Amino acid sequence: MAPSLARTAARRFVGPAALVILSLGLGFVLMEGIASGILAFGALVIHRDQIAAARYVDYDPELGWVSRPNVYIPDMYGKGVYLRTNSHGFRSNVEQRTKVPDGKVRIICSGDSFTFGYGVDNDHAWCQILSELDGRIESINMGQGGYGIDQAYLWYRRDGRRFNPSIHIFAFIDEDFRRMGSDRFFDYGKPTLAIRGSALQVENVPVPRRPFYVPSFQVREVIRSLKTYELLDKTRQRLRFDGQQGNASETDEKARTDRAKIEDLALRVFSELREMASSQQYKLVLVYLPLAEDCHGQRGKTASGDRWTSLRPRVKNLGVDVIDLTRDCQTLTAQQIDGLFIPVGRLNYIFSAGHYTEEGNRFVAEALYERLRAIVDSVDAGS
């Protein structure tokens, strides 16, 4: 075949072949986009009710949200892993009256989801296990998922102290300090605290109601899962100006200022709790609950930061009992530590991983009781 004829034949073949390849490529891109969109839409539908607390909390204009009274969900965290609240909205199988039963040392446990017992039933939350470890103890669980130091304080001030505790355990994780710096927990509004002059004031009340059924953080996560977002994000990172490095010092300074403000607020809250305890003549005990990163000796190396370490010396100067359970769990093996925390994928709720397992709740209860025993003895002897 002559060269010119060969070239003509090649062009005739390449043209249709290129069109087929281009069509297949565009078809693949289209199918990839459709599949990505379907998965994204499905994620919104599937996950819209996977915030565990949405099943049992109601809007509260002063606190943001509280547990509904008289709730019973038999399979809340799995088959037979139930959740029950009493008429006061406390996580409990029984009713508590304001008058303490004769012969009992009443302990109120304030805190967030780690105190509430996220992932376990009522009987296996560490606050309830305290009653099992010592028959003299009657415990009241005032933990609430998502609460920061501010909300736990405000709920106790409003609804807890009238129950006349002998001991008030105010428990927290490091993240609870950061939550004080925002007027939202994801898309849920919350009150904030501020020191105005010499007074501690509550702001952002009444708390704005949640505007949408599907929280925007879920929408953001779905968007981030799209390939289009991934491509645009990588492009943005490549085009980022080197001049942003010059703003790092300003960002760091703002972070230090915000951190100092939160620490001052936390100290003020602890002081207010101390004054309540003094006026009603009960014992206040501040308890730091360790996360997996604490137990593995990685505090300060992760996104949760290290607020408690810097704040703890100042808290000790308040003259209140402080119990930090970090060293207790650091004596365990890595395998034992992992057994204290819910692994990723065990529960079909977002944000469930990292909470205490039944073993973790028992570990906390037993370690805490060893440090509380003398206080319980002294309260019981004085009653």
Coordinates of C-alpha atoms in Angstrom, one line a residue, residues 65-320:
W65 CA -30.7 20.6 75.0
V66 CA -31.6 18.2 77.9
S67 CA -32.7 14.6 78.1
R68 CA -36.5 14.1 77.9
P69 CA -38.1 12.8 81.0
N70 CA -39.4 9.2 81.3
V71 CA -37.6 8.0 78.1
Y72 CA -37.1 4.2 77.6
I73 CA -35.2 3.0 74.5
P74 CA -34.7 -0.8 75.0
D75 CA -32.0 -1.2 72.2
M76 CA -30.4 2.3 72.3
Y77 CA -26.8 1.2 71.7
G78 CA -27.5 -2.4 70.5
K79 CA -29.6 -5.3 71.4
G80 CA -30.6 -5.0 75.0
V81 CA -28.3 -2.0 75.6
Y82 CA -31.0 0.2 76.9
L83 CA -31.4 3.8 78.0
R84 CA -33.9 5.1 80.6
T85 CA -34.4 8.5 82.1
N86 CA -36.6 9.3 85.1
S87 CA -39.1 12.1 85.5
H88 CA -36.3 14.7 86.1
G89 CA -34.5 13.7 82.9
F90 CA -31.6 12.1 84.7
R91 CA -30.3 8.8 83.4
S92 CA -31.7 6.5 86.0
N93 CA -33.9 3.5 86.6
V94 CA -35.4 5.0 89.7
E95 CA -36.9 8.2 90.9
Q96 CA -34.9 10.4 93.2
R97 CA -36.5 12.8 95.7
T98 CA -34.9 15.9 96.9
K99 CA -34.7 14.4 100.4
V100 CA -31.8 12.0 100.7
P101 CA -32.8 8.5 101.9
D102 CA -31.7 7.7 105.5
G103 CA -28.3 6.0 105.6
K104 CA -27.3 7.1 102.1
V105 CA -24.4 9.2 100.8
R106 CA -25.8 10.9 97.7
I107 CA -23.4 11.6 94.9
I108 CA -24.4 13.7 91.9
C109 CA -22.2 13.1 88.8
S110 CA -22.1 16.1 86.4
G111 CA -20.4 15.9 83.0
D112 CA -20.7 15.1 79.3
S113 CA -21.3 11.9 77.4
F114 CA -18.5 10.1 79.2
T115 CA -20.4 10.6 82.4
F116 CA -23.7 9.9 80.8
G117 CA -22.5 6.5 79.7
Y118 CA -22.6 6.8 75.9
G119 CA -22.6 3.3 74.4
V120 CA -23.5 1.3 77.5
D121 CA -26.8 0.7 79.4
N122 CA -27.8 2.5 82.6
D123 CA -26.3 -0.2 84.9
H124 CA -22.8 0.1 83.3
A125 CA -22.3 3.8 83.4
W126 CA -19.5 4.6 85.9
C127 CA -21.7 6.8 88.0
Q128 CA -24.1 4.0 88.6
I129 CA -21.3 1.5 89.3
L130 CA -20.2 3.7 92.2
S131 CA -23.5 2.6 93.9
E132 CA -22.7 -1.0 93.2
L133 CA -19.2 -0.7 94.7
D134 CA -20.5 0.9 98.0
G135 CA -24.0 0.2 99.2
R136 CA -24.0 3.5 101.1
I137 CA -23.8 5.5 97.8
E138 CA -26.9 6.7 96.0
S139 CA -25.7 8.2 92.7
I140 CA -27.5 10.6 90.4
N141 CA -26.3 10.7 86.8
M142 CA -26.4 14.2 85.4
G143 CA -24.2 13.6 82.4
Q144 CA -25.3 14.9 79.1
G145 CA -23.8 14.3 75.6
G146 CA -22.1 17.2 74.0
Y147 CA -22.0 19.4 77.1
G148 CA -19.0 21.6 77.9
I149 CA -17.9 22.8 81.3
D150 CA -20.4 25.7 81.0
Q151 CA -23.5 23.6 80.3
A152 CA -22.7 21.0 82.9
Y153 CA -22.4 23.8 85.4
L154 CA -25.6 25.6 84.4
W155 CA -27.6 22.4 84.4
Y156 CA -26.4 21.5 87.9
R157 CA -27.0 25.0 89.1
R158 CA -30.6 25.0 87.8
D159 CA -31.7 21.4 88.5
G160 CA -29.1 19.5 90.4
R161 CA -28.2 21.3 93.6
R162 CA -31.7 21.1 95.0
F163 CA -31.2 17.3 95.3
N164 CA -28.9 18.0 98.3
P165 CA -25.8 15.9 97.4
S166 CA -23.3 14.9 100.0
I167 CA -20.7 14.8 97.2
H168 CA -20.8 16.6 93.8
I169 CA -18.5 15.0 91.2
F170 CA -17.9 17.4 88.4
A171 CA -16.2 15.3 85.6
F172 CA -14.8 16.5 82.3
I173 CA -12.6 15.6 79.4
D174 CA -10.1 18.0 77.8
E175 CA -12.5 18.7 74.9
D176 CA -15.0 20.2 77.4
F177 CA -12.9 23.3 77.8
R178 CA -12.8 24.0 74.1
R179 CA -16.6 23.7 74.0
M180 CA -16.9 26.7 76.3
G181 CA -15.5 28.9 73.5
S182 CA -18.4 28.4 71.1
D183 CA -22.1 29.2 71.1
R184 CA -22.8 26.1 69.1
F185 CA -22.1 22.4 69.4
F186 CA -22.1 21.5 65.7
D187 CA -25.5 22.8 64.6
Y188 CA -27.0 22.9 68.1
G189 CA -27.1 26.2 69.8
K190 CA -25.8 26.5 73.4
P191 CA -25.4 29.2 76.0
T192 CA -22.1 30.8 76.7
L193 CA -20.4 32.3 79.8
A194 CA -18.6 35.6 80.1
I195 CA -16.9 37.4 82.9
R196 CA -18.4 41.0 82.9
G197 CA -16.8 43.1 85.5
S198 CA -16.7 40.9 88.6
A199 CA -19.8 38.8 87.6
L200 CA -20.1 35.5 85.7
Q201 CA -22.9 36.1 83.1
V202 CA -24.8 33.7 80.9
E203 CA -25.1 34.8 77.3
N204 CA -26.8 33.6 74.1
V205 CA -30.0 32.9 75.9
P206 CA -32.6 32.0 75.0
V207 CA -30.6 29.6 72.9
P208 CA -31.5 29.7 69.2
R209 CA -33.3 26.6 68.0
R210 CA -31.6 24.3 65.6
P211 CA -32.7 25.5 62.1
F212 CA -32.3 22.4 60.0
Y213 CA -33.1 18.7 60.4
V214 CA -29.9 17.6 58.8
P215 CA -27.0 19.3 60.6
S216 CA -24.6 21.3 58.4
F217 CA -21.6 19.3 59.7
Q218 CA -23.1 16.2 58.1
V219 CA -23.6 18.1 54.9
R220 CA -20.0 19.2 55.0
E221 CA -18.7 15.7 55.6
V222 CA -20.8 14.4 52.6
I223 CA -19.4 17.2 50.4
R224 CA -15.9 16.4 51.5
S225 CA -16.4 12.8 50.3
L226 CA -17.1 14.0 46.8
K227 CA -14.3 13.6 44.2
T228 CA -15.0 17.1 42.9
Y229 CA -14.3 18.5 46.4
E230 CA -11.1 16.4 46.6
L231 CA -9.9 17.7 43.3
L232 CA -10.7 21.4 44.1
D233 CA -9.2 21.1 47.5
K234 CA -5.9 19.7 46.1
T235 CA -5.9 22.5 43.5
R236 CA -6.5 25.1 46.3
Q237 CA -3.6 23.7 48.3
R238 CA -1.3 23.8 45.4
L239 CA -2.2 27.4 44.6
R240 CA -2.0 28.6 48.2
F241 CA 0.2 31.6 48.6
D242 CA 3.4 31.3 50.5
G243 CA 2.5 34.6 52.1
Q244 CA 0.1 32.8 54.4
Q245 CA 3.0 31.8 56.5
G246 CA 3.3 35.4 57.6
N247 CA -0.1 35.2 59.2
A248 CA 0.9 32.3 61.4
S249 CA 2.1 34.4 64.3
E250 CA -1.2 36.3 64.3
T251 CA -3.1 33.1 64.3
D252 CA -1.0 31.7 67.2
E253 CA -1.5 34.8 69.2
K254 CA -5.3 34.6 68.8
A255 CA -5.2 31.0 69.8
R256 CA -3.3 31.8 73.0
T257 CA -5.7 34.6 73.8
D258 CA -8.7 32.4 73.3
R259 CA -7.2 29.7 75.4
A260 CA -6.4 32.0 78.2
K261 CA -10.0 33.3 78.1
I262 CA -11.4 29.8 78.3
E263 CA -9.1 28.9 81.2
D264 CA -10.2 31.9 83.1
L265 CA -13.8 31.0 82.5
A266 CA -13.2 27.4 83.7
L267 CA -11.5 28.6 86.8
R268 CA -14.5 30.9 87.5
V269 CA -16.9 28.1 87.0
F270 CA -15.0 25.9 89.4
S271 CA -14.9 28.7 91.9
E272 CA -18.7 29.1 91.6
L273 CA -19.1 25.3 92.2
R274 CA -16.9 25.5 95.2
E275 CA -19.0 28.3 96.6
M276 CA -22.2 26.3 96.1
A277 CA -20.7 23.4 97.9
S278 CA -19.5 25.5 100.8
S279 CA -22.9 27.2 101.2
Q280 CA -24.8 23.9 101.2
Q281 CA -22.1 22.0 103.1
Y282 CA -21.2 19.2 100.7
K283 CA -18.0 18.1 99.1
L284 CA -17.0 19.1 95.5
V285 CA -14.7 16.8 93.7
L286 CA -13.3 17.7 90.2
V287 CA -12.5 14.7 88.1
Y288 CA -10.5 14.5 84.9
L289 CA -11.6 11.5 82.7
P290 CA -8.8 10.3 80.5
L291 CA -9.3 9.6 76.8
A292 CA -7.4 6.9 74.9
E293 CA -4.7 9.4 73.9
D294 CA -4.2 10.3 77.6
C295 CA -3.8 6.6 78.6
H296 CA -1.3 6.0 75.7
G297 CA 0.7 9.0 76.8
Q298 CA -0.1 11.1 73.8
R299 CA -1.9 14.0 75.4
G300 CA -1.0 17.2 73.6
K301 CA 0.0 15.4 70.4
T302 CA -3.4 15.2 68.9
A303 CA -6.2 17.6 67.8
S304 CA -7.8 17.6 71.3
G305 CA -4.9 19.7 72.6
D306 CA -3.7 19.8 76.2
R307 CA -5.7 22.3 78.1
W308 CA -6.0 20.4 81.3
T309 CA -2.3 20.0 81.9
S310 CA -1.8 23.8 81.9
L311 CA -4.9 24.5 83.9
R312 CA -4.5 21.9 86.6
P313 CA -2.0 23.8 88.8
R314 CA -4.3 26.8 88.8
V315 CA -7.2 24.6 89.8
K316 CA -5.3 23.1 92.7
N317 CA -5.0 26.6 94.1
L318 CA -8.8 26.8 94.5
G319 CA -8.6 24.4 97.4
V320 CA -10.9 21.8 96.0

